[in-house]
Amino acid sequence: NGEFLSNKIRKFPDGFQFGASTSAYQIEGGWYEDGKGLSIWDIATHTDPSQIKDKSTGDVAADSYHLYKRDVEIAKELGLDFYRFSVSWPRILPKGFSEQINQAGIDYYNNLIDELLKNNIKPFLTMYHWDLPYELQKLGGWVNPYIIDWFVDYAKVLYDNFGDRVKLWTTINEPKQICYEGYGSTLKAPMLNVTGVAEYICAKNVLLAHAKAYHLYDEHYRKIQNGTIGISISCTWFEPASDTVDDHQAAIDARQFDWGQYAHPIFSKAGDFPLELKRNIALKSAEQGYPRSRLPELSASEICLIRGSSDFFGVNSYTTKLTYRDASLEGMYAVPSYMDDMAAVIISNPAWPQAQSTWLQEVPWGFHKILKEIMKLYDNPPVYITENGWSTSGGLLDEDRIRYYRNYLNVLLDAIEEGCDVRKFTAWTLIDNFEWKNGYTEKFGLYEVDFSSEKHNRTPRKSAYIYKEIIRTRTLDPTYEPEKFSV
Ligand code: PNW
């Protein structure tokens, strides 16, 4: 499979920056400490543990609420330019609203940010990585349009408290996983499972919440705080399974449903939801007897508010799928549903290298196609890779993770040479963590965490030494072997 045609050492452009990423619920623990409110993940893991593969919770996770100094030390060991972490909304605003600010929560993130800056590592703050305050979920969460205001109120608290030192922001991590997985299925909290309706209402609200938080920064904070703010969207490459026109259209539809749904309104010249999305959902809704499309409309002023509301395109990208069209779709998907609206059949190719996570296969050329497609569709926006990574079942000798990173970085360099404006790369993830419904059964960390001991010791994997050398030399050397691991 190796994508390397030669063992040539390749150099990253000047100014290219490297980081690693985590998220609050996945690492912090401290789930009920110092005044933190409950999130939808606290509720999901506690009300029905059988929903999580190993029946675990994020109550303690990697204990970063107490061990954040060690996390920063690790970031320092790796030589990271920046560290991307998320803030737990209910740790700052226990009830979700900004009438009551939890000072202990503010202190925690102040300490983390100050510790990073002390070590010369730029804090890259994600405002929302899925741990919605439960009090807001009681009101409908992301399907209640008032959440747009609640999110902007929360963003203001973050700008006011951290914006003097944080210069890199993402508003929202992965709208599709929030909306489709959380509201259209049971894959993520709140497991609402109202597909065909809820994920589209959510999409509109997420886009408007993001855009309003962006404009608040742009108009009231940027002048003084001088930061950069954008959104992170998960992008899978969908490749036509055959050369037929139908399969090509199926792949386009799948991409437009998966990420165009969120990217097109923000990054395209025209704005609004993509044509394929509007057309498919309107047609199906009419056929099904709905009085109007299940996809909510964006008004002219909403389109305008959303369009252009991101300084960069944050790309979270891991894998590729094959896509084909099956005209009948007979009994394949529920009606109505997101999958039925997309009307594409999605499969994987068993020949591609497989990670521990069932959905994750190594397909570097798919990553390359995503970068080229974003350049083409959205007029070459600045791209930050805000997540990319590989899972194993554990162990320090992670040759497959090393191969994955090298191959993905290699095609990233190709894309840059071909004109793509990619400026940052972020590994998912710094340390092993709570992998949502898969609990602790999948390890994405550059550092292993010993979850069996109260100390939660962190140990570098072989990939950590490789990543460190890439960052130190600003080059990709496919033959480099770290001393510690050579036999
Ligand atoms: C990321 N896909 O989401 C999440 O942001 C992390 O919290 C999580 O730990 C990580 O994945 C690993 O699972 C993904 O479409 C979103 O292939 C989409 C995809 C993969 C991961």
XYZ file of C-alpha atoms and ligand atoms in Angstrom:
508
model
C 0.000 0.000 0.000
C 2.875 2.436 0.715
C 2.216 5.741 -0.980
C 5.886 6.607 -0.987
C 7.381 6.350 -4.443
C 10.810 7.074 -3.071
C 12.509 7.562 0.259
C 13.063 11.201 -0.543
C 13.110 13.550 2.445
C 10.471 16.230 1.958
C 10.327 19.642 3.567
C 7.268 21.431 4.967
C 6.820 25.044 3.883
C 8.070 27.843 6.128
C 5.459 28.792 8.670
C 3.657 25.448 8.514
C 2.562 24.532 12.040
C 2.018 21.272 13.871
C -0.231 20.493 16.801
C -2.215 17.817 18.550
C -5.840 17.794 19.552
C -8.044 16.579 22.420
C -11.562 17.294 23.649
C -12.861 18.081 27.111
C -15.230 15.177 27.757
C -12.776 12.678 26.334
C -9.874 13.545 28.639
C -10.804 15.779 31.562
C -12.781 13.692 34.012
C -13.734 15.829 37.010
C -17.259 15.305 35.793
C -18.923 16.514 38.974
C -16.232 18.603 40.605
C -15.968 22.232 41.604
C -19.401 23.275 40.431
C -19.419 21.757 36.952
C -22.892 21.141 35.535
C -23.904 17.939 33.773
C -23.512 17.451 30.045
C -25.455 15.226 27.677
C -22.528 12.772 27.794
C -22.663 12.568 31.599
C -26.342 11.748 31.249
C -25.877 9.265 28.386
C -23.108 7.301 30.104
C -24.864 7.265 33.486
C -28.436 6.511 32.481
C -27.680 3.507 30.279
C -24.095 2.223 30.551
C -24.862 -0.610 28.116
C -24.782 1.953 25.313
C -21.024 2.216 25.741
C -19.038 -0.759 24.451
C -17.094 -1.352 27.690
C -19.828 0.240 29.870
C -17.383 2.989 30.799
C -17.869 6.711 31.354
C -15.796 9.876 31.081
C -16.127 10.467 34.839
C -12.357 10.278 35.253
C -11.151 9.642 31.674
C -7.454 10.591 31.424
C -7.908 12.783 34.530
C -6.651 15.844 32.691
C -8.710 18.021 35.037
C -5.961 17.234 37.540
C -3.095 16.263 35.231
C -3.201 19.145 32.742
C 0.379 20.108 33.595
C 1.571 16.709 32.450
C -0.429 17.161 29.202
C 1.340 20.442 28.562
C 4.647 18.770 29.374
C 3.853 16.174 26.708
C 2.984 18.878 24.194
C 6.357 20.390 25.051
C 8.157 17.047 24.664
C 6.646 16.715 21.194
C 7.640 20.271 20.313
C 4.081 21.208 19.294
C 3.502 24.675 17.891
C -0.059 24.610 19.224
C -2.386 22.468 21.337
C -6.031 22.154 20.317
C -8.318 21.484 23.281
C -11.997 22.087 23.905
C -13.804 23.858 26.700
C -16.584 22.062 28.526
C -19.595 24.381 28.255
C -21.193 23.072 31.510
C -17.901 23.463 33.393
C -18.056 27.178 32.626
C -21.842 27.623 32.597
C -23.315 24.832 34.757
C -26.873 25.440 33.581
C -25.887 26.413 30.062
C -26.934 30.058 30.425
C -24.462 32.828 31.091
C -26.239 34.241 34.136
C -24.082 32.060 36.373
C -20.388 31.609 35.636
C -18.496 28.878 37.462
C -15.245 30.533 38.530
C -13.527 27.182 39.155
C -14.122 26.323 35.493
C -12.664 29.625 34.342
C -9.666 29.017 36.641
C -9.053 25.569 35.165
C -8.830 26.836 31.592
C -6.849 29.901 32.676
C -4.313 27.581 34.276
C -4.151 25.395 31.170
C -3.748 28.378 28.842
C -1.101 29.999 31.039
C 0.820 26.748 31.324
C 0.803 26.390 27.532
C 1.988 29.951 26.980
C 4.702 29.520 29.610
C 5.977 26.645 27.455
C 5.670 28.564 24.214
C 2.749 26.506 22.895
C -0.158 28.337 21.323
C -3.572 27.503 22.770
C -6.102 26.602 20.045
C -9.509 26.639 21.720
C -12.556 24.705 20.477
C -15.713 26.108 22.022
C -17.913 23.093 21.466
C -16.860 19.472 21.125
C -20.185 17.750 21.869
C -20.650 18.085 25.650
C -23.804 20.186 25.652
C -25.137 21.289 29.060
C -27.933 18.857 29.914
C -30.128 21.766 31.004
C -30.115 22.999 27.404
C -30.852 19.539 26.039
C -33.996 19.504 28.187
C -35.095 22.427 26.033
C -34.316 20.566 22.829
C -30.619 21.355 22.536
C -29.508 21.911 18.961
C -33.007 21.601 17.509
C -34.272 24.608 19.464
C -33.430 27.811 17.536
C -32.879 29.680 20.814
C -29.637 27.759 21.098
C -28.181 30.248 18.643
C -28.427 32.947 21.314
C -27.273 30.625 24.103
C -24.196 29.652 22.131
C -23.328 33.265 21.357
C -23.737 34.157 25.063
C -21.317 31.323 25.892
C -18.877 32.455 23.194
C -18.869 35.945 24.710
C -17.882 34.521 28.106
C -14.986 32.722 26.407
C -13.791 35.798 24.486
C -14.045 37.931 27.639
C -12.142 35.493 29.812
C -9.608 33.897 27.468
C -9.382 36.084 24.364
C -6.508 38.152 25.755
C -4.321 35.019 25.408
C -6.128 32.690 22.974
C -5.579 33.699 19.341
C -6.816 30.551 17.627
C -10.457 29.533 17.867
C -12.854 26.993 16.468
C -16.477 27.543 17.272
C -17.908 24.111 16.622
C -16.311 20.728 16.112
C -17.972 18.655 13.396
C -21.563 19.738 12.719
C -22.351 16.412 11.028
C -21.427 14.362 14.082
C -23.450 16.706 16.303
C -26.498 16.778 14.045
C -26.698 13.479 12.215
C -25.039 11.272 14.822
C -26.574 13.035 17.838
C -30.070 13.972 16.621
C -30.563 11.739 13.563
C -29.216 8.513 15.088
C -28.122 6.966 18.377
C -24.412 7.102 17.578
C -23.754 10.119 19.801
C -25.517 11.893 22.679
C -28.313 12.930 22.960
C -29.213 9.887 20.793
C -32.438 11.535 19.687
C -32.789 9.303 16.618
C -35.223 11.432 14.607
C -33.588 11.097 11.225
C -34.858 12.911 8.155
C -35.965 15.873 10.242
C -33.914 16.601 13.360
C -30.442 16.619 11.765
C -31.485 19.280 9.240
C -33.008 21.571 11.853
C -29.831 21.071 13.873
C -27.682 21.913 10.836
C -29.401 25.248 10.363
C -29.048 26.118 14.053
C -25.405 25.068 14.210
C -24.579 27.147 11.134
C -26.318 30.220 12.554
C -24.793 29.754 16.018
C -21.367 29.461 14.455
C -21.906 32.482 12.191
C -23.194 34.715 14.984
C -20.325 33.739 17.281
C -17.946 34.502 14.406
C -19.478 37.924 13.779
C -19.425 38.757 17.482
C -15.680 38.122 17.452
C -15.144 39.838 14.136
C -17.014 42.996 15.092
C -16.286 43.363 18.786
C -13.132 41.482 19.695
C -10.883 41.057 16.691
C -9.524 44.609 16.758
C -8.278 44.250 20.306
C -7.613 40.514 20.520
C -6.371 39.986 16.987
C -7.155 36.266 16.676
C -8.236 33.831 13.976
C -11.571 32.029 14.167
C -13.189 29.277 12.129
C -15.077 26.002 12.178
C -13.973 22.346 11.990
C -15.907 20.090 9.634
C -15.376 16.341 9.323
C -14.715 15.429 5.702
C -14.801 11.875 4.396
C -13.868 11.226 0.776
C -16.572 9.348 -1.151
C -15.211 7.693 -4.253
C -17.547 6.384 -6.977
C -17.529 2.575 -6.817
C -17.602 2.388 -10.615
C -17.240 4.712 -13.562
C -20.948 5.035 -14.289
C -22.583 8.459 -14.286
C -24.907 7.250 -11.531
C -22.106 6.250 -9.208
C -20.350 9.554 -9.816
C -23.514 11.424 -8.887
C -23.954 9.190 -5.825
C -20.448 10.112 -4.660
C -21.120 13.819 -5.191
C -24.387 13.545 -3.249
C -22.636 11.700 -0.434
C -19.958 14.408 -0.160
C -22.580 17.145 -0.226
C -24.581 15.443 2.525
C -21.502 14.603 4.606
C -19.656 17.920 4.532
C -21.034 20.168 1.752
C -24.136 20.552 3.917
C -22.071 22.604 6.369
C -19.213 23.823 4.176
C -21.190 25.153 1.207
C -23.200 27.686 3.245
C -19.965 29.043 4.771
C -17.301 28.707 2.087
C -19.006 28.793 -1.331
C -19.505 32.015 -3.267
C -23.264 31.547 -3.478
C -23.833 30.404 0.123
C -26.922 28.427 1.196
C -27.265 24.648 1.413
C -25.878 22.814 -1.611
C -28.144 22.174 -4.576
C -27.941 18.356 -4.227
C -29.174 18.593 -0.637
C -32.057 20.953 -1.408
C -33.102 18.981 -4.477
C -32.982 15.486 -2.953
C -34.762 16.421 0.272
C -37.444 18.546 -1.435
C -38.228 15.782 -3.948
C -38.414 13.037 -1.348
C -40.417 15.190 1.077
C -43.008 15.906 -1.649
C -43.195 12.239 -2.629
C -43.711 11.330 1.002
C -46.594 13.767 1.402
C -44.904 16.411 3.541
C -46.367 19.879 2.983
C -42.870 21.338 2.663
C -39.271 20.188 2.444
C -37.902 18.603 5.604
C -34.782 20.695 5.012
C -35.437 24.108 6.572
C -34.902 27.095 4.334
C -32.245 29.673 4.935
C -33.540 33.202 4.356
C -31.573 35.662 2.238
C -30.283 37.402 5.363
C -29.332 34.095 6.991
C -27.453 33.036 3.860
C -25.594 36.310 3.956
C -24.795 36.005 7.672
C -23.349 32.511 7.256
C -21.448 33.033 4.009
C -17.810 33.926 4.647
C -18.071 33.423 8.418
C -14.789 31.542 8.865
C -11.183 32.672 8.619
C -10.091 29.132 7.750
C -11.553 25.768 6.797
C -10.866 23.364 9.678
C -10.703 19.890 8.150
C -11.066 16.811 10.337
C -10.312 13.935 8.029
C -9.653 10.284 8.621
C -10.897 8.008 5.878
C -12.546 7.188 2.515
C -15.613 5.203 1.424
C -16.891 3.781 -1.866
C -20.246 4.961 -3.110
C -22.767 3.654 -5.599
C -26.339 4.277 -6.674
C -28.994 1.636 -6.377
C -32.139 3.003 -8.015
C -34.538 0.900 -5.973
C -32.963 1.334 -2.496
C -35.648 -1.246 -1.667
C -35.838 -1.636 2.108
C -32.315 -0.347 2.491
C -33.036 2.729 4.615
C -35.807 4.011 6.858
C -38.219 6.524 5.295
C -37.737 9.341 5.818
C -34.070 9.379 6.708
C -30.836 11.166 6.018
C -29.523 8.037 4.272
C -32.635 7.682 2.120
C -32.457 11.381 1.192
C -28.835 10.988 0.145
C -29.861 7.891 -1.838
C -26.311 6.614 -2.035
C -25.086 3.250 -0.900
C -21.844 3.462 1.038
C -19.414 0.597 1.415
C -15.788 0.119 2.291
C -13.070 -1.665 0.409
C -11.784 -4.581 2.488
C -8.418 -4.288 0.763
C -7.627 -1.003 2.513
C -5.628 -1.197 5.774
C -8.006 -1.374 8.720
C -7.681 0.422 12.056
C -9.133 -0.720 15.365
C -12.168 1.512 14.700
C -14.490 -0.223 12.227
C -15.098 2.990 10.258
C -11.407 3.836 9.854
C -9.231 2.678 6.960
C -6.010 4.126 5.627
C -6.614 5.735 2.228
C -4.132 8.579 1.700
C -5.232 9.320 -1.867
C -8.741 10.029 -0.560
C -7.296 12.644 1.816
C -5.460 14.166 -1.144
C -8.720 14.340 -3.132
C -10.478 16.114 -0.252
C -7.827 18.809 -0.150
C -7.984 19.280 -3.922
C -11.793 19.347 -3.893
C -11.898 21.993 -1.153
C -9.440 24.089 -3.162
C -11.642 23.752 -6.240
C -15.093 24.180 -4.705
C -14.326 26.998 -2.301
C -11.695 29.063 -4.067
C -8.699 27.785 -2.147
C -9.448 28.850 1.438
C -6.756 28.621 4.132
C -7.041 25.051 5.422
C -6.102 23.849 8.876
C -6.144 20.108 9.343
C -7.677 20.177 12.824
C -7.842 16.368 13.219
C -6.281 13.318 11.622
C -5.325 10.068 13.297
C -5.375 6.299 13.608
C -6.651 3.848 16.225
C -5.100 0.667 17.550
C -6.074 -1.723 20.312
C -3.085 -0.520 22.338
C 0.629 -1.014 22.747
C 3.623 1.270 22.347
C 4.957 -0.119 19.097
C 2.457 1.444 16.701
C 3.964 0.905 13.257
C 0.559 1.172 11.561
C -0.083 4.601 13.087
C 3.365 5.737 11.911
C 2.682 4.516 8.388
C -0.726 6.246 8.417
C 0.660 9.629 9.501
C 3.550 9.458 7.072
C 1.334 8.568 4.137
C -1.233 11.254 4.965
C 1.448 13.905 5.486
C 3.086 12.851 2.234
C -0.072 13.542 0.198
C -0.639 16.709 2.205
C 2.737 17.892 0.908
C 1.653 16.908 -2.628
C -1.494 19.003 -2.212
C 0.540 21.987 -1.013
C 2.833 21.659 -4.034
C -0.267 21.609 -6.217
C -1.409 24.901 -4.749
C -3.613 23.980 -1.773
C -3.302 26.529 1.020
C -2.843 24.060 3.903
C -1.226 25.795 6.859
C -1.550 23.571 9.908
C -1.699 19.897 10.793
C -3.172 18.553 14.009
C -2.797 14.966 15.166
C -5.771 13.289 16.821
C -4.859 12.763 19.555
C -2.315 13.783 22.186
C -3.195 11.044 24.684
C -5.533 8.028 24.793
C -9.018 8.999 25.804
C -12.704 8.107 26.083
C -13.607 7.224 22.511
C -17.345 8.012 22.828
C -19.519 4.885 22.416
C -16.408 2.746 22.060
C -15.257 3.732 25.536
C -11.609 2.869 26.117
C -11.440 0.073 23.530
C -9.859 2.211 20.788
C -6.582 4.057 21.287
C -5.813 7.124 19.174
C -3.074 8.613 21.389
C 0.477 9.525 20.509
C 0.907 8.830 24.221
C -0.549 5.801 25.933
C -2.542 6.386 29.111
C -2.594 3.746 31.822
C -6.283 3.727 32.685
C -5.810 0.823 35.114
C -3.894 2.921 37.589
C -5.129 5.934 39.512
C -2.080 7.816 38.381
C -3.063 7.649 34.720
C 0.572 7.595 33.687
C 1.288 8.768 30.142
C 3.955 6.993 28.037
C 5.094 7.976 24.532
C 4.396 5.514 21.744
C 6.845 5.039 18.921
C 4.680 7.361 16.790
C 5.308 10.133 19.335
C 9.047 9.951 18.596
C 8.354 10.012 14.857
C 6.007 12.997 15.119
C 8.502 14.804 17.351
C 11.221 14.354 14.723
C 8.919 15.576 11.932
C 8.243 18.701 13.960
C 11.868 19.216 15.001
C 13.218 18.933 11.462
C 10.152 20.290 9.639
C 10.655 17.422 7.235
C 9.139 14.066 6.438
C 11.824 11.390 6.374
C 10.188 8.012 5.703
C 13.248 6.112 6.877
C 13.832 7.811 10.229
C 14.034 5.395 13.169
C 14.036 6.713 16.745
C 16.897 5.347 18.812
C 14.723 4.261 21.677
C 12.707 1.867 19.575
C 15.364 0.485 17.233
C 16.338 -3.111 17.848
C -13.591 12.574 15.473
N -15.416 10.149 9.705
O -14.740 12.491 14.692
C -13.982 13.292 16.754
O -13.874 14.681 16.593
C -13.199 12.867 17.976
O -13.815 13.311 19.139
C -13.016 11.373 17.991
O -12.326 10.919 19.114
C -12.285 10.994 16.694
O -13.104 11.314 15.615
C -11.981 9.517 16.606
O -13.157 8.784 16.531
C -14.815 11.870 13.455
O -16.340 10.539 9.000
C -15.759 12.360 12.587
O -14.673 9.260 9.292
C -15.946 11.799 11.348
C -15.186 10.732 10.946
C -14.231 10.255 11.788
C -14.050 10.805 13.038
